[in-house]
PDB file of C-alpha atoms in Angstrom:
ATOM      1  CA  UNK A  90     -21.951  20.574   9.602  1.00 51.00           C
ATOM      2  CA  UNK A  91     -21.301  21.176  13.009  1.00 58.00           C
ATOM      3  CA  UNK A  92     -21.485  24.536  15.019  1.00 56.00           C
ATOM      4  CA  UNK A  93     -19.623  25.677  18.293  1.00 61.00           C
ATOM      5  CA  UNK A  94     -20.655  28.632  20.532  1.00 58.00           C
ATOM      6  CA  UNK A  95     -17.797  31.035  21.453  1.00 58.00           C
ATOM      7  CA  UNK A  96     -18.378  31.847  24.823  1.00 64.00           C
ATOM      8  CA  UNK A  97     -16.803  35.224  25.031  1.00 66.00           C
ATOM      9  CA  UNK A  98     -18.842  36.967  22.306  1.00 66.00           C
ATOM     10  CA  UNK A  99     -21.909  34.388  22.449  1.00 61.00           C
ATOM     11  CA  UNK A 100     -21.535  34.300  18.708  1.00 66.00           C
ATOM     12  CA  UNK A 101     -22.975  30.754  17.359  1.00 61.00           C
ATOM     13  CA  UNK A 102     -19.979  29.724  14.643  1.00 60.00           C
ATOM     14  CA  UNK A 103     -21.009  26.895  11.756  1.00 58.00           C
ATOM     15  CA  UNK A 104     -18.216  24.515  10.391  1.00 52.00           C
ATOM     16  CA  UNK A 105     -18.129  21.721   8.128  1.00 52.00           C
ATOM     17  CA  UNK A 106     -15.336  19.111   8.277  1.00 48.00           C
ATOM     18  CA  UNK A 107     -14.323  18.962   4.877  1.00 45.00           C
ATOM     19  CA  UNK A 108     -11.168  17.398   3.668  1.00 47.00           C
ATOM     20  CA  UNK A 109      -8.760  19.610   1.184  1.00 49.00           C
ATOM     21  CA  UNK A 110      -8.866  16.723  -1.361  1.00 52.00           C
ATOM     22  CA  UNK A 111     -12.435  15.620  -2.304  1.00 52.00           C
ATOM     23  CA  UNK A 112     -13.468  13.121  -4.679  1.00 56.00           C
ATOM     24  CA  UNK A 113     -13.902  15.298  -7.861  1.00 59.00           C
ATOM     25  CA  UNK A 114     -10.351  16.472  -7.505  1.00 65.00           C
ATOM     26  CA  UNK A 115      -7.850  13.175  -7.016  1.00 71.00           C
ATOM     27  CA  UNK A 116      -5.481  12.073  -9.076  1.00 89.00           C
ATOM     28  CA  UNK A 117      -5.803   9.129 -11.187  1.00 90.00           C
ATOM     29  CA  UNK A 118      -4.044   6.911  -8.352  1.00 87.00           C
ATOM     30  CA  UNK A 119      -5.795   8.335  -5.620  1.00 88.00           C
ATOM     31  CA  UNK A 120      -9.137   7.247  -7.581  1.00 89.00           C
ATOM     32  CA  UNK A 121      -7.619   3.974  -8.276  1.00 88.00           C
ATOM     33  CA  UNK A 122      -7.120   3.635  -4.581  1.00 87.00           C
ATOM     34  CA  UNK A 123     -10.706   4.535  -3.648  1.00 88.00           C
ATOM     35  CA  UNK A 124     -11.869   1.997  -5.790  1.00 87.00           C
ATOM     36  CA  UNK A 125     -10.106  -0.557  -4.034  1.00 86.00           C
ATOM     37  CA  UNK A 126     -11.479   0.125  -0.961  1.00 86.00           C
ATOM     38  CA  UNK A 127     -14.559  -1.745  -1.546  1.00 88.00           C
ATOM     39  CA  UNK A 128     -12.772  -5.223  -1.377  1.00 88.00           C
ATOM     40  CA  UNK A 129     -10.279  -4.527   1.022  1.00 90.00           C
ATOM     41  CA  UNK A 130      -9.736  -8.083   2.197  1.00 92.00           C
ATOM     42  CA  UNK A 131      -9.869  -9.259  -1.201  1.00 92.00           C
ATOM     43  CA  UNK A 132      -6.968  -7.170  -2.083  1.00 93.00           C
ATOM     44  CA  UNK A 133      -4.952  -8.165   1.238  1.00 94.00           C
ATOM     45  CA  UNK A 134      -5.292 -11.947   0.159  1.00 94.00           C
ATOM     46  CA  UNK A 135      -4.276 -11.152  -3.396  1.00 95.00           C
ATOM     47  CA  UNK A 136      -1.110  -9.358  -2.562  1.00 94.00           C
ATOM     48  CA  UNK A 137      -0.296 -11.759   0.068  1.00 96.00           C
ATOM     49  CA  UNK A 138      -0.542 -14.490  -2.450  1.00 96.00           C
ATOM     50  CA  UNK A 139       0.887 -13.105  -5.337  1.00 96.00           C
ATOM     51  CA  UNK A 140       3.706 -11.003  -3.340  1.00 95.00           C
ATOM     52  CA  UNK A 141       4.940 -14.478  -1.922  1.00 96.00           C
ATOM     53  CA  UNK A 142       4.798 -16.331  -4.954  1.00 96.00           C
ATOM     54  CA  UNK A 143       6.943 -14.041  -6.705  1.00 97.00           C
ATOM     55  CA  UNK A 144       9.057 -13.395  -3.890  1.00 96.00           C
ATOM     56  CA  UNK A 145       9.567 -17.431  -3.525  1.00 96.00           C
ATOM     57  CA  UNK A 146      10.468 -17.549  -7.281  1.00 97.00           C
ATOM     58  CA  UNK A 147      12.923 -14.388  -6.682  1.00 96.00           C
ATOM     59  CA  UNK A 148      14.500 -16.078  -4.024  1.00 96.00           C
ATOM     60  CA  UNK A 149      14.773 -19.322  -5.928  1.00 96.00           C
ATOM     61  CA  UNK A 150      16.435 -17.745  -8.603  1.00 96.00           C
ATOM     62  CA  UNK A 151      18.948 -15.978  -6.602  1.00 96.00           C
ATOM     63  CA  UNK A 152      19.911 -19.195  -4.480  1.00 95.00           C
ATOM     64  CA  UNK A 153      20.604 -21.036  -7.751  1.00 95.00           C
ATOM     65  CA  UNK A 154      22.535 -18.418  -9.309  1.00 92.00           C
ATOM     66  CA  UNK A 155      24.705 -18.194  -6.069  1.00 91.00           C
ATOM     67  CA  UNK A 156      24.160 -14.499  -5.908  1.00 92.00           C
ATOM     68  CA  UNK A 157      25.520 -12.456  -3.072  1.00 94.00           C
ATOM     69  CA  UNK A 158      23.471 -12.513  -0.248  1.00 95.00           C
ATOM     70  CA  UNK A 159      22.377  -8.902  -0.080  1.00 96.00           C
ATOM     71  CA  UNK A 160      20.200 -10.009  -2.890  1.00 96.00           C
ATOM     72  CA  UNK A 161      18.574 -12.432  -0.893  1.00 96.00           C
ATOM     73  CA  UNK A 162      17.861 -10.373   2.197  1.00 96.00           C
ATOM     74  CA  UNK A 163      16.539  -7.632  -0.378  1.00 97.00           C
ATOM     75  CA  UNK A 164      14.236 -10.092  -1.606  1.00 96.00           C
ATOM     76  CA  UNK A 165      12.918 -11.355   1.775  1.00 97.00           C
ATOM     77  CA  UNK A 166      12.856  -7.781   3.109  1.00 97.00           C
ATOM     78  CA  UNK A 167      10.404  -6.588   0.471  1.00 97.00           C
ATOM     79  CA  UNK A 168       8.385  -9.533   0.584  1.00 96.00           C
ATOM     80  CA  UNK A 169       7.908  -9.547   4.275  1.00 97.00           C
ATOM     81  CA  UNK A 170       7.093  -6.143   4.338  1.00 96.00           C
ATOM     82  CA  UNK A 171       4.332  -6.659   1.693  1.00 95.00           C
ATOM     83  CA  UNK A 172       2.938  -9.681   4.048  1.00 96.00           C
ATOM     84  CA  UNK A 173       2.974  -7.579   7.110  1.00 96.00           C
ATOM     85  CA  UNK A 174       1.152  -4.831   5.385  1.00 95.00           C
ATOM     86  CA  UNK A 175      -1.175  -7.477   4.471  1.00 94.00           C
ATOM     87  CA  UNK A 176      -1.886  -9.420   7.662  1.00 95.00           C
ATOM     88  CA  UNK A 177      -1.596  -6.389   9.853  1.00 94.00           C
ATOM     89  CA  UNK A 178      -4.205  -4.433   7.993  1.00 92.00           C
ATOM     90  CA  UNK A 179      -2.524  -1.469   7.040  1.00 93.00           C
ATOM     91  CA  UNK A 180      -4.400   0.976   5.018  1.00 93.00           C
ATOM     92  CA  UNK A 181      -5.284   0.228   1.547  1.00 91.00           C
ATOM     93  CA  UNK A 182      -2.661   2.904   0.094  1.00 92.00           C
ATOM     94  CA  UNK A 183      -0.066   1.185   2.264  1.00 94.00           C
ATOM     95  CA  UNK A 184      -0.837  -2.301   1.092  1.00 94.00           C
ATOM     96  CA  UNK A 185      -0.993  -1.489  -2.764  1.00 94.00           C
ATOM     97  CA  UNK A 186       2.228   0.613  -2.713  1.00 94.00           C
ATOM     98  CA  UNK A 187       4.387  -1.949  -0.934  1.00 96.00           C
ATOM     99  CA  UNK A 188       2.847  -4.541  -2.816  1.00 96.00           C
ATOM    100  CA  UNK A 189       3.962  -2.540  -6.233  1.00 96.00           C
ATOM    101  CA  UNK A 190       7.525  -1.897  -4.445  1.00 96.00           C
ATOM    102  CA  UNK A 191       7.756  -5.735  -3.961  1.00 97.00           C
ATOM    103  CA  UNK A 192       6.724  -6.861  -7.285  1.00 97.00           C
ATOM    104  CA  UNK A 193       9.111  -4.331  -8.795  1.00 97.00           C
ATOM    105  CA  UNK A 194      12.058  -5.377  -6.682  1.00 97.00           C
ATOM    106  CA  UNK A 195      11.431  -8.946  -6.957  1.00 97.00           C
ATOM    107  CA  UNK A 196      10.894  -8.780 -10.917  1.00 97.00           C
ATOM    108  CA  UNK A 197      14.224  -6.993 -11.297  1.00 97.00           C
ATOM    109  CA  UNK A 198      15.922  -9.604  -8.825  1.00 96.00           C
ATOM    110  CA  UNK A 199      14.590 -12.389 -11.074  1.00 96.00           C
ATOM    111  CA  UNK A 200      15.718 -10.378 -14.349  1.00 96.00           C
ATOM    112  CA  UNK A 201      19.113 -10.038 -12.821  1.00 94.00           C
ATOM    113  CA  UNK A 202      19.611 -13.578 -11.946  1.00 93.00           C
ATOM    114  CA  UNK A 203      17.801 -15.425 -14.764  1.00 88.00           C
TER     115      UNK A 203
END
């Protein structure tokens, strides 16, 4: 709880720094992200490791199938975005969201070139 004084009227005003979303009214995904905050560096290392492995497998399938070069570019872009968020220590929400995007795109590319 913080307070301020209005110098014109001399009245003391109290307010608190509360956010609009408290932990009680968060959605399921936001609660999941909050639970992941306890092991931030573990999450980062696992997303980099798993994202790089899946990206490498997708790139291997793309290259062995002689697929269009845009598929390889897309694979590399989402994998590098995932790694950049992790190495740059982005907020947990960014790391998890980019990991999910990377995973979905690379799995779809693997299935398309299987």
